[in-house]
Short mmCIF file of C-alpha atoms in Angstrom, two decimals:
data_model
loop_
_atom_site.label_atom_id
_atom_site.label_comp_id
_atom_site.label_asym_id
_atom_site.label_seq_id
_atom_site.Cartn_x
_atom_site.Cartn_y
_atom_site.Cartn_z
CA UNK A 1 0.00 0.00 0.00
CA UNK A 2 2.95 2.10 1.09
CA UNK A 3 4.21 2.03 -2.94
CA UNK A 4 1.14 2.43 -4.16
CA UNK A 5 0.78 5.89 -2.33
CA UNK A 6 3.77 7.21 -2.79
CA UNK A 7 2.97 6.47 -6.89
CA UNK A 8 -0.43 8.59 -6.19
CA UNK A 9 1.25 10.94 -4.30
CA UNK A 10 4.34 11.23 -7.20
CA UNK A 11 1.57 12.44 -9.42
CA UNK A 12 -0.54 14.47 -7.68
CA UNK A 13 2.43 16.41 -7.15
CA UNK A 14 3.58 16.12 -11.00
CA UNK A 15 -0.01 17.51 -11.75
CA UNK A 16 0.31 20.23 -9.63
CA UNK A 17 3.66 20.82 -11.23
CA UNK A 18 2.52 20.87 -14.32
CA UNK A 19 -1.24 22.68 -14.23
CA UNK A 20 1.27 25.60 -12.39
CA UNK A 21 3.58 25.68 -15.38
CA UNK A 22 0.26 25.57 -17.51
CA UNK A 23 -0.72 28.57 -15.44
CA UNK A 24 2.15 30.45 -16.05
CA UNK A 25 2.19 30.01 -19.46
CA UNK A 26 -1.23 31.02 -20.09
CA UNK A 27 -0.20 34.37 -17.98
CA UNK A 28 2.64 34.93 -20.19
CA UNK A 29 1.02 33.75 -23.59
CA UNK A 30 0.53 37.14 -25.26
CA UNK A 31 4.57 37.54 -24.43
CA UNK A 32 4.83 34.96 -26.97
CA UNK A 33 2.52 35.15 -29.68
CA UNK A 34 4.27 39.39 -29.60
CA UNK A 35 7.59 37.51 -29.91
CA UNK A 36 6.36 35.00 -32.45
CA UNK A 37 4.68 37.93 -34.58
CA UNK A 38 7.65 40.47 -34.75
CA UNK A 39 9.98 37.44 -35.85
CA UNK A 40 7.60 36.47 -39.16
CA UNK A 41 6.84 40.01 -39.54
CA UNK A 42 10.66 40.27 -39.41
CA UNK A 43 11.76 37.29 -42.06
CA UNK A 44 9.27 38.30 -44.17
CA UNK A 45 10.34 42.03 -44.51
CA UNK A 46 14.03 41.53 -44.49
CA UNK A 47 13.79 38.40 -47.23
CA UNK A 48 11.21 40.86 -49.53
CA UNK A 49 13.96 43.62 -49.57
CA UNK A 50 16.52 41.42 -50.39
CA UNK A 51 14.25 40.05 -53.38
CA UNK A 52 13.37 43.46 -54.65
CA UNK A 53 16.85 44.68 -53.98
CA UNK A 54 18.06 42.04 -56.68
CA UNK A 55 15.69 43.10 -59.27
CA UNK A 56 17.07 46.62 -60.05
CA UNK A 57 16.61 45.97 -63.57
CA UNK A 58 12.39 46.41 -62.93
CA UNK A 59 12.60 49.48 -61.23
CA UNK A 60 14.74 51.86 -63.51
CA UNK A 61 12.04 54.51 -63.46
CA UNK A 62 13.68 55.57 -59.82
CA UNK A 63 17.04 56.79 -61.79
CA UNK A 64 15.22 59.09 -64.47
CA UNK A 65 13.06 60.30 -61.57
CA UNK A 66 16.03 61.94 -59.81
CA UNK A 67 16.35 65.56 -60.29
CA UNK A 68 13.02 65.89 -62.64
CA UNK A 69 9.62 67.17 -61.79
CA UNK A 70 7.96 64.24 -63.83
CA UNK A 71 7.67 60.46 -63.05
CA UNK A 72 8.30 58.02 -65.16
CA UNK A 73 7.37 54.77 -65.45
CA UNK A 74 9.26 51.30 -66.81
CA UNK A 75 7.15 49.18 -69.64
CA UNK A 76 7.94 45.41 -71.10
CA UNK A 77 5.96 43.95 -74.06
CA UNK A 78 7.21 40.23 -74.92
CA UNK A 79 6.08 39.27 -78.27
CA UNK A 80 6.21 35.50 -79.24
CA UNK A 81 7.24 33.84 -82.61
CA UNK A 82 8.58 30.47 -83.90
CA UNK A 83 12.28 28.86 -83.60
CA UNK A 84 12.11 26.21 -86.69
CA UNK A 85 14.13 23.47 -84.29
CA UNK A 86 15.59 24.34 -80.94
CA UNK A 87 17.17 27.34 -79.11
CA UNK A 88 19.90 27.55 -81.64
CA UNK A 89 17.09 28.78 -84.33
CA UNK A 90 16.73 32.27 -84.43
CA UNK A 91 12.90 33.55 -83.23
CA UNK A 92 10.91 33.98 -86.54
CA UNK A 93 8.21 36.40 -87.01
CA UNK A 94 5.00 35.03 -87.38
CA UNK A 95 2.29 37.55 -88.03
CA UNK A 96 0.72 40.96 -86.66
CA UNK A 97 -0.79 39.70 -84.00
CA UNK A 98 1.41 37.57 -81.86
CA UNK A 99 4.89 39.24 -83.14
CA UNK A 100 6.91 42.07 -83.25
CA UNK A 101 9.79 43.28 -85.65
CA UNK A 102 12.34 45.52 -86.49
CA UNK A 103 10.07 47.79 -88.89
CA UNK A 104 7.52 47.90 -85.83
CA UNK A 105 9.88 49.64 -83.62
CA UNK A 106 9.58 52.86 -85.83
CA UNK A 107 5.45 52.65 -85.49
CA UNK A 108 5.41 52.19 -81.97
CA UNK A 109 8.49 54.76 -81.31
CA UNK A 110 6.10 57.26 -83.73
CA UNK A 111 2.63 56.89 -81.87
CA UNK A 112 4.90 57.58 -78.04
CA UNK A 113 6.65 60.15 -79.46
CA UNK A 114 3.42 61.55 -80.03
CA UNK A 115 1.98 60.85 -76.50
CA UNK A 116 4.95 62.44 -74.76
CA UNK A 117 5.09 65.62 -77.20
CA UNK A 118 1.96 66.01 -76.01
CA UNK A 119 2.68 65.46 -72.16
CA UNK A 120 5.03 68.45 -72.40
CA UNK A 121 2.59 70.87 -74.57
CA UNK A 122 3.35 69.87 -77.99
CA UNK A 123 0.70 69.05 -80.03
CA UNK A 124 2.70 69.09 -83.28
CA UNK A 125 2.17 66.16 -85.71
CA UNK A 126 4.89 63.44 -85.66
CA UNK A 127 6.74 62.05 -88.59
CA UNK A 128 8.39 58.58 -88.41
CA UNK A 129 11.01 58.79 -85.37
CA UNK A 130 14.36 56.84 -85.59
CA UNK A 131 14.95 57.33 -82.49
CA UNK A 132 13.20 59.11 -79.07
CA UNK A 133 13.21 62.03 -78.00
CA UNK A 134 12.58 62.61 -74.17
CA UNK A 135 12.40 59.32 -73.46
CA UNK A 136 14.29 55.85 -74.00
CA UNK A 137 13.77 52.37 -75.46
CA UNK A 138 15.16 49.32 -76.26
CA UNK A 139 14.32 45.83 -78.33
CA UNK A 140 16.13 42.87 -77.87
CA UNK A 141 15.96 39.08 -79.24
CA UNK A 142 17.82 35.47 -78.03
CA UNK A 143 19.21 32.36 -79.89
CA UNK A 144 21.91 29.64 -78.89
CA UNK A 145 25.04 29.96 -80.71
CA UNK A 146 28.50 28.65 -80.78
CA UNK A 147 31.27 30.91 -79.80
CA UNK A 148 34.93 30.10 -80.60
CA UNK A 149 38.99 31.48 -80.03
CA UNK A 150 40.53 32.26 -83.32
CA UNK A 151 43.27 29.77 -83.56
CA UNK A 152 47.06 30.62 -85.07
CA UNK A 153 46.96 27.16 -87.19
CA UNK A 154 43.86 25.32 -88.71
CA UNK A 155 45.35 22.58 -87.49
CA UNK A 156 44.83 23.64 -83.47
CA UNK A 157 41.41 22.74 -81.90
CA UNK A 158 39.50 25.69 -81.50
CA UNK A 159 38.29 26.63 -78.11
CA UNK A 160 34.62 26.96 -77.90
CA UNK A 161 31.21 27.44 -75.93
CA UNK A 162 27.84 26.98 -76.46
CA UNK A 163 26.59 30.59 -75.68
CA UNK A 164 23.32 32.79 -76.02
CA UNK A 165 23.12 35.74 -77.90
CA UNK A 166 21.27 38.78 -77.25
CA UNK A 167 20.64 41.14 -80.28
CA UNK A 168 19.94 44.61 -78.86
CA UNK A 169 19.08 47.69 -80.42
CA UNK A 170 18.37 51.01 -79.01
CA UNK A 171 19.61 52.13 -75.53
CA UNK A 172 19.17 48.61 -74.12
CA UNK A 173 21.51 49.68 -70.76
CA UNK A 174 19.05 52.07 -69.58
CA UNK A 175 17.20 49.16 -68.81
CA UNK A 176 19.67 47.07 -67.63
CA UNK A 177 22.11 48.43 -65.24
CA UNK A 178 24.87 45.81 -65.55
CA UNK A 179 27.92 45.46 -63.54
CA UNK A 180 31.00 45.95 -65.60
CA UNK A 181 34.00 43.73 -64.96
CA UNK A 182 35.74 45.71 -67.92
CA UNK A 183 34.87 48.14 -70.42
CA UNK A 184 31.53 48.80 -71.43
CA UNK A 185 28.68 48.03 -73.44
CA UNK A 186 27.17 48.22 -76.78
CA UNK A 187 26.90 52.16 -77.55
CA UNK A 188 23.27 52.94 -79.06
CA UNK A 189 24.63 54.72 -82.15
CA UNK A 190 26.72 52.13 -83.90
CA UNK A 191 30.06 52.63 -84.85
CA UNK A 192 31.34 49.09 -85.35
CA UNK A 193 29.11 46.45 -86.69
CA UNK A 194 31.43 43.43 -85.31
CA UNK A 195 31.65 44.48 -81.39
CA UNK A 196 30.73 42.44 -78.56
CA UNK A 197 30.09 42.18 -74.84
CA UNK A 198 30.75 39.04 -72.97
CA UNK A 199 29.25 37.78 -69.74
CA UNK A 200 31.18 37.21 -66.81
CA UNK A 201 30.88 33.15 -67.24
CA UNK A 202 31.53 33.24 -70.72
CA UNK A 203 35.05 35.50 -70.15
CA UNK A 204 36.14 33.63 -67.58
CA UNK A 205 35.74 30.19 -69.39
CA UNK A 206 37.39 31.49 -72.73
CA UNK A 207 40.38 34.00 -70.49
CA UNK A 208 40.17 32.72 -66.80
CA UNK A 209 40.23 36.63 -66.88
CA UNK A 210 37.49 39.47 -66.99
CA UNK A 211 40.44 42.10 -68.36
CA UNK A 212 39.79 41.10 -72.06
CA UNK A 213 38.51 43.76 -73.74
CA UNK A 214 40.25 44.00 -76.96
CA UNK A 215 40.46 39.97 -77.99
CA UNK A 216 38.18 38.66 -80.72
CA UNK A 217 35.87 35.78 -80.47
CA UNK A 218 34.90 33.76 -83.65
CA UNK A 219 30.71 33.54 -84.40
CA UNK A 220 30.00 31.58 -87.76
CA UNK A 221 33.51 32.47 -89.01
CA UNK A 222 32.92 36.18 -88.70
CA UNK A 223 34.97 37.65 -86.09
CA UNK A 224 33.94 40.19 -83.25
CA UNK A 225 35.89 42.94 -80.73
CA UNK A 226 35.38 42.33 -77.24
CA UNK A 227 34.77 45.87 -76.03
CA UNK A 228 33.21 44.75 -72.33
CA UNK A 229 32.54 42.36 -70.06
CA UNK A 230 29.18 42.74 -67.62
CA UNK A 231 28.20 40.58 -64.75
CA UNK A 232 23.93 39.88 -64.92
CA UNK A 233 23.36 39.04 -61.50
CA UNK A 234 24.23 36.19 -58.85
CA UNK A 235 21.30 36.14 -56.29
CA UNK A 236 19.63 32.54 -56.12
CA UNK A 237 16.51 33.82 -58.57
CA UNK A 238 19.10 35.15 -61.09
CA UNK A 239 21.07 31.50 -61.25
CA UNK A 240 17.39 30.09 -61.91
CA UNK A 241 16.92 32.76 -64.44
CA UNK A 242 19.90 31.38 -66.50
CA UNK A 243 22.34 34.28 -65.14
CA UNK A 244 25.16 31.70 -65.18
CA UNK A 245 25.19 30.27 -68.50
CA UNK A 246 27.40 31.97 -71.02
CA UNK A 247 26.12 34.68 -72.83
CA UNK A 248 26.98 37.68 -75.46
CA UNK A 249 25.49 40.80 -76.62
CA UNK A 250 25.70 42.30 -80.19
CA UNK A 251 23.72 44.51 -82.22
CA UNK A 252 20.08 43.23 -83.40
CA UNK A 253 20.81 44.29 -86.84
CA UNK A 254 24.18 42.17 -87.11
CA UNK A 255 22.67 39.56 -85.35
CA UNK A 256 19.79 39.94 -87.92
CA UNK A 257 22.21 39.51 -90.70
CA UNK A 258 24.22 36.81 -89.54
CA UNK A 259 20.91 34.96 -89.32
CA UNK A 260 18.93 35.06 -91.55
CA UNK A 261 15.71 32.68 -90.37
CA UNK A 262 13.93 30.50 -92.93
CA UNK A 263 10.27 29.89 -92.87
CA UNK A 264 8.71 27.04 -92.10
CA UNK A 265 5.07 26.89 -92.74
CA UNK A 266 3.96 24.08 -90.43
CA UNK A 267 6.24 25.60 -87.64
CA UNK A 268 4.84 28.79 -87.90
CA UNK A 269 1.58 27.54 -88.38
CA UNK A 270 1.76 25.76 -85.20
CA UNK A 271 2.33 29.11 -83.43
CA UNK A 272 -0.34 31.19 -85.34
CA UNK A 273 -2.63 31.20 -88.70
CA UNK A 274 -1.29 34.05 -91.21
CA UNK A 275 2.94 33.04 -91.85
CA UNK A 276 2.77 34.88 -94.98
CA UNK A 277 1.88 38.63 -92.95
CA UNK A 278 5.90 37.35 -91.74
CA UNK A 279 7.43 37.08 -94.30
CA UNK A 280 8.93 40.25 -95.06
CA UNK A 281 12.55 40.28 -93.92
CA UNK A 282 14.75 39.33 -96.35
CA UNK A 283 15.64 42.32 -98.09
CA UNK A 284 15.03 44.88 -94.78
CA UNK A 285 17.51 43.57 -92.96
CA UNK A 286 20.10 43.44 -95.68
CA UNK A 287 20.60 39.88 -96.34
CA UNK A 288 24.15 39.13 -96.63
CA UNK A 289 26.43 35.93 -96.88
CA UNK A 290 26.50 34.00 -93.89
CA UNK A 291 27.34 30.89 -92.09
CA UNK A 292 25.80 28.57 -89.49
CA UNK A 293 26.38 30.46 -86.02
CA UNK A 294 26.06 27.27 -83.98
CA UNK A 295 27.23 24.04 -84.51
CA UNK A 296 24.48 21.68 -86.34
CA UNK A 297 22.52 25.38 -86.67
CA UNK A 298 20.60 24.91 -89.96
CA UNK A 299 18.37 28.01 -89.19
CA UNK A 300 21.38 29.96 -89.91
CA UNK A 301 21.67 29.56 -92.76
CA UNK A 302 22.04 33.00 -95.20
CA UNK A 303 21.30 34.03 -98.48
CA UNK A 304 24.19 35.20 -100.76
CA UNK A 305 25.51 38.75 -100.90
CA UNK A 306 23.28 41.22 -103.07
CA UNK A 307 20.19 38.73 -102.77
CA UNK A 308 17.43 40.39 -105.04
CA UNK A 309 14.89 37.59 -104.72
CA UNK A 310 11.98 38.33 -103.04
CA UNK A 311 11.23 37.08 -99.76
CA UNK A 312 8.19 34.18 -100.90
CA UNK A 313 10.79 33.12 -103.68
CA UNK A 314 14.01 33.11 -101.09
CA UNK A 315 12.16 31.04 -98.36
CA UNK A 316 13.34 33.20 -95.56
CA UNK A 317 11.45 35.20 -92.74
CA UNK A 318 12.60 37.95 -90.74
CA UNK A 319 14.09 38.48 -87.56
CA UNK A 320 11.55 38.74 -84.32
CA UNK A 321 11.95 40.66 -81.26
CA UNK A 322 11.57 38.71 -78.27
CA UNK A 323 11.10 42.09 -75.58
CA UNK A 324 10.66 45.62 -76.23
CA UNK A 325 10.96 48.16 -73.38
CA UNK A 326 10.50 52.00 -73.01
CA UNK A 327 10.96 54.10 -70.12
CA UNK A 328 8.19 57.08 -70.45
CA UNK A 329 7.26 59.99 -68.84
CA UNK A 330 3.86 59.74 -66.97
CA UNK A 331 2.20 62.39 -65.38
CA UNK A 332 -1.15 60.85 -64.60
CA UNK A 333 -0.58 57.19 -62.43
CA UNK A 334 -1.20 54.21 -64.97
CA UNK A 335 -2.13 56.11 -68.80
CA UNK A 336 1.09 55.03 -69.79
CA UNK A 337 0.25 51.64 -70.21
CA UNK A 338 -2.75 52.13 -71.89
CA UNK A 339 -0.33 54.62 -74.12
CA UNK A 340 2.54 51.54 -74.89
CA UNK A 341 -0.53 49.39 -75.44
CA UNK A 342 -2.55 52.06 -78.55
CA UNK A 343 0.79 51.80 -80.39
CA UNK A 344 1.32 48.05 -80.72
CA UNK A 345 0.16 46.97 -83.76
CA UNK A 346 -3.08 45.61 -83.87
CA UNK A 347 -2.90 44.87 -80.18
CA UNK A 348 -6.89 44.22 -78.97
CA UNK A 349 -7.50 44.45 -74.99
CA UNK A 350 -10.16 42.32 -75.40
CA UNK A 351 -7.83 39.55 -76.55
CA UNK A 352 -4.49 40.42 -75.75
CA UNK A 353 -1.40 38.43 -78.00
CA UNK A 354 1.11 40.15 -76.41
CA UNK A 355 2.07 40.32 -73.21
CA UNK A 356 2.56 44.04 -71.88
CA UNK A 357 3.47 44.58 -67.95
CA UNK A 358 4.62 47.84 -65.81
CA UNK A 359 7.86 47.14 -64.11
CA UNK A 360 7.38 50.02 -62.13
CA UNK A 361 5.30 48.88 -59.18
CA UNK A 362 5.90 45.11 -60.46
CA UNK A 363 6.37 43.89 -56.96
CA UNK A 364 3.89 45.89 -55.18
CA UNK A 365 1.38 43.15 -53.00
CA UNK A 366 -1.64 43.72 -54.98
CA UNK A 367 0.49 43.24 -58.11
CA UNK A 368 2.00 40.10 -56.63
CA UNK A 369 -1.83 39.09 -55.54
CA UNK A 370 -2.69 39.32 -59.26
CA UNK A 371 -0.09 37.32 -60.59
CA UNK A 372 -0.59 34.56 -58.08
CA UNK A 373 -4.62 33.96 -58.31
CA UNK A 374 -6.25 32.68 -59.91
CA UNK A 375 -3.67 29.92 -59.02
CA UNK A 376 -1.95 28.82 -62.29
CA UNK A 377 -3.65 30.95 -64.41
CA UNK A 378 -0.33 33.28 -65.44
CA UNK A 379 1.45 30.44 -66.04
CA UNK A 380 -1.10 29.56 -68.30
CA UNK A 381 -1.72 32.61 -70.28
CA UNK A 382 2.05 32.90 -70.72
CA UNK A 383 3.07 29.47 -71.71
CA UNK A 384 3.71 29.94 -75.21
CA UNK A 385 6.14 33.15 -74.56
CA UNK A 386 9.61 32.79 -75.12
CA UNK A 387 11.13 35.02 -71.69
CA UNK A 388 14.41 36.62 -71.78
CA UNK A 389 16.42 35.47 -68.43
CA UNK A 390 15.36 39.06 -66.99
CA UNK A 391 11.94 38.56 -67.41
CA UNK A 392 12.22 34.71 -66.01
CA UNK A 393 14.21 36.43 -62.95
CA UNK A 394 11.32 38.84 -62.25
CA UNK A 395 8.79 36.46 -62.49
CA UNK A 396 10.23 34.13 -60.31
CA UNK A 397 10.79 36.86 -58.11
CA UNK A 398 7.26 37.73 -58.25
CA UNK A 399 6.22 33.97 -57.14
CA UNK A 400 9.21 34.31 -53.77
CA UNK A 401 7.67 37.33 -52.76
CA UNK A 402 3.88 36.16 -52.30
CA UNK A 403 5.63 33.72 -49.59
CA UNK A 404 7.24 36.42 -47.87
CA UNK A 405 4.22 38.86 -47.99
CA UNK A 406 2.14 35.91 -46.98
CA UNK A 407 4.80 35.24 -43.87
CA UNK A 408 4.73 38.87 -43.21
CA UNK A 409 1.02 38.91 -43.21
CA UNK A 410 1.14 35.92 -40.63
CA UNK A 411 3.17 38.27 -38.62
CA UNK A 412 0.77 41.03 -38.31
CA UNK A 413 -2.11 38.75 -38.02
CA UNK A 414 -0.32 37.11 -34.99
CA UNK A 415 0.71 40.71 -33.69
CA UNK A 416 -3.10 41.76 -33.32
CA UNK A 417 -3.68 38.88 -31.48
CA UNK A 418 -1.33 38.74 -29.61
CA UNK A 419 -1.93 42.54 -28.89
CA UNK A 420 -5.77 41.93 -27.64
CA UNK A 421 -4.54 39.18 -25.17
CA UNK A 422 -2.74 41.38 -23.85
CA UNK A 423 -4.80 44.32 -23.51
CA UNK A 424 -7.25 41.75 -22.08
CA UNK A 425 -5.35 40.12 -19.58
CA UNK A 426 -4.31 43.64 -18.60
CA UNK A 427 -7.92 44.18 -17.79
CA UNK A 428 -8.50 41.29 -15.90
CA UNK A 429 -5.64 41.85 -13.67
CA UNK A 430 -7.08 45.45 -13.09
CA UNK A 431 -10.55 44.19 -11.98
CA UNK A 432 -11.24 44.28 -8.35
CA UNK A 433 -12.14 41.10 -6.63
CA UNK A 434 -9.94 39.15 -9.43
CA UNK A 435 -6.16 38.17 -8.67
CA UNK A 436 -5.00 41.71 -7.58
CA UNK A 437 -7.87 42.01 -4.87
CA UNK A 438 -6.84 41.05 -1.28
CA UNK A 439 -9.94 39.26 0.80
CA UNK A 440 -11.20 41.61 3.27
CA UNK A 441 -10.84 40.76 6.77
CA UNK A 442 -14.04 40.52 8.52
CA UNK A 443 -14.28 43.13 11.38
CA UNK A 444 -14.25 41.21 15.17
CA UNK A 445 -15.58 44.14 17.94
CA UNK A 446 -13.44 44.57 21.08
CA UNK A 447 -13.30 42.68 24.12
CA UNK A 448 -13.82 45.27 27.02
CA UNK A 449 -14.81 42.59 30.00
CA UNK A 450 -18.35 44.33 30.08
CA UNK A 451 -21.10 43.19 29.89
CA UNK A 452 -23.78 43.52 27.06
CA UNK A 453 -26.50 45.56 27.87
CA UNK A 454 -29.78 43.03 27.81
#
């Protein structure tokens, strides 16, 4: 019996023990919840900064802002188009609707040269602009290509990498503020046809050096000056993006000319109805002799020097842009665009082909809301699009930052509570006859040895 007490009495104590710890904790509960609440609200502010802080590219408009008494505001359209085989065939243009090219650039730059002589008080008509005035673009496509070291015998084996190209035109670092390991980049009004601008990865594998402005590379037999080498980014969401891959920049126009893109009816066709509205390239870009650019390329392949045939009777198709950007001034919140958006080319809100998107503000949480429901729905919409690694990188940013607004939100959620369990436990401690309130002592009368009166 003696053991069997002392096993009651072992927890009766334990429970006591316990339902006093229990006690306590309930006491000091809003203390945690508070703590619990400032380190989510914490995370999720400190890992949103660091997201945003990696995507400078998307907020340019800040820089032109400085100094000015107008805002601007940063503006993307991604056009889509057909590769006839893999990455290493140039992006064709397909028709009006889906697809941009070079000869569109001068429309569009026409109809916002327009808009923003009128923002500052010029109502003027507009002739065809070659280039802005008051305000910035760029275009840009991609393709895979081979780049290779000149070599001082035929014999040698040539040292090469399997690279992407960017064709830019316009003032395409405006938009993307690179860091320069050497040199610098393309300059928008083109001197030399042939120059080039390594990445980081792609300089270091050829030179295990980033001083090598100056060297030639080798692209389809034609060579090119290295005048700079940039680094893209090296956060986590820009090594998704494809930051560290090789990569090189040259003009759109040579790149337009070194590959000259045939059509391919049931490629094209697979992308939209209408090939023939595309096929108008051959002779506007200057068609000149060229090589394969990649190894195994047969996209590549050019027509010969002084090519008078017309486009139907040459086969080939011209040169799409994969992203167009322009920085413009805006001085009421949101018209500008619905401005980039009235000069694309047969663009239709109701059913839009291309996709256009603000940078500035991008990563704002009803932006990010937008993006993320209905769930799966962008994805959708955009799975035909051919993305530029910038583009991938902001998107993927986009997708980070819901968690961390959502883990922020938790946070504040858990702050209110914990806030009103507080301010009510205050309250009870304040109330009299509750744990503050001492028990009154009843009142006993003095003993004076007399005698009650009867």
């Amino acid at each position: 019996m003696a053991f069997k007490d002392s096993i009651k009495e072992y927890f009766r104590d334990t429970g006591k023990i316990n339902r006093e710890r229990f006690r306590k904790f309930v006491l000091n509960a809003p203390f945690f919840v508070l703590l619990a609440a400032v380190v989510l609200i914490v995370i999720g502010l400190v890992g949103a900064g660091k997201l945003k802080a990696a995507r400078e590219d998307q907020n340019m408009a800040k820089y032109w802002q400085q100094g000015a008494s107008t805002t601007y505001r940063q503006m993307s359209v991604y056009a889509r188009g057909a590769r006839n085989g893999d990455s290493t065939a140039p992006l064709t243009y397909v028709d009006t609707d889906i697809s941009l090219k070079k000869s569109d650039v001068s429309l569009i730059r026409t109809a916002l040269q327009g808009v923003v002589n009128s923002t500052n008080g010029q109502n003027k008509t507009v002739a065809a602009v070659t280039a802005p005035i008051g305000w910035e673009d760029a275009y840009s496509t991609t393709v895979e290509a081979t780049v290779s070291l000149p070599t001082a015998n035929s014999s040698d084996t040539a040292v090469t990498a399997d690279a992407q190209l960017v064709g830019v035109g316009g003032n395409f670092r405006a938009f993307h503020p690179f860091k320069y390991m050497s040199g610098g980049f393309l300059p928008e009004t083109i001197c030399d046809t042939n120059q080039i601008v390594l990445n980081d990865v792609l300089a270091w594998r050829f030179y295990k050096s980033y001083d090598v402005t100056g060297n030639v590379v080798l692209i389809g037999g034609t060579e090119y000056t290295i005048i700079g080498v940039v680094r893209e980014g090296d956060s986590s969401v820009d090594e998704l993006a494809g930051t560290q891959v090789p990569r090189a920049y040259i003009y759109f126009d040579t790149l337009a000319k070194t590959y000259t893109p045939k059509s391919d009816s049931s490629s094209n066709s697979s992308a939209a109805s209408g090939t023939s509205t595309g096929s108008s390239a051959g002779t506007s870009t200057g068609s000149t002799s060229s090589t394969s650019a990649s190894a195994g390329s047969t996209a590549a392949s050019g027509t010969s020097t002084g090519s008078t045939g017309s486009d139907s009777d040459s086969g080939n198709a011209e040169l799409a842009i994969q992203c167009y950007e322009a920085m413009l001034p805006e001085l009421v919140v949101g018209v500008a665009n619905s401005d980039v958006k009235n000069a694309l080319p047969n663009y239709s809100i109701n059913n839009p082909q291309l996709y256009v998107v603000s940078d500035t503000g991008r990563f704002s949480l009803t932006r990010v809301w937008d993006w993320m429901f209905p769930i799966g729905q962008s994805e959708s919409e955009l799975a035909n699009y051919d993305f530029p690694f910038w583009e991938k990188a902001a998107q993927i940013t986009t997708t980070r930052l819901f968690y961390e607004y959502a883990v922020c939100t938790s946070g504040i959620v858990l702050l209110f509570i914990g806030g009103t369990m507080a301010i009510l436990r205050a309250r009870k401690l304040r109330r009299p006859g509750k744990l503050l309130a001492e028990p009154e002592t009843p009142l006993i009368p003095e003993n004076t040895g007399e005698e009650p009166e009867s």
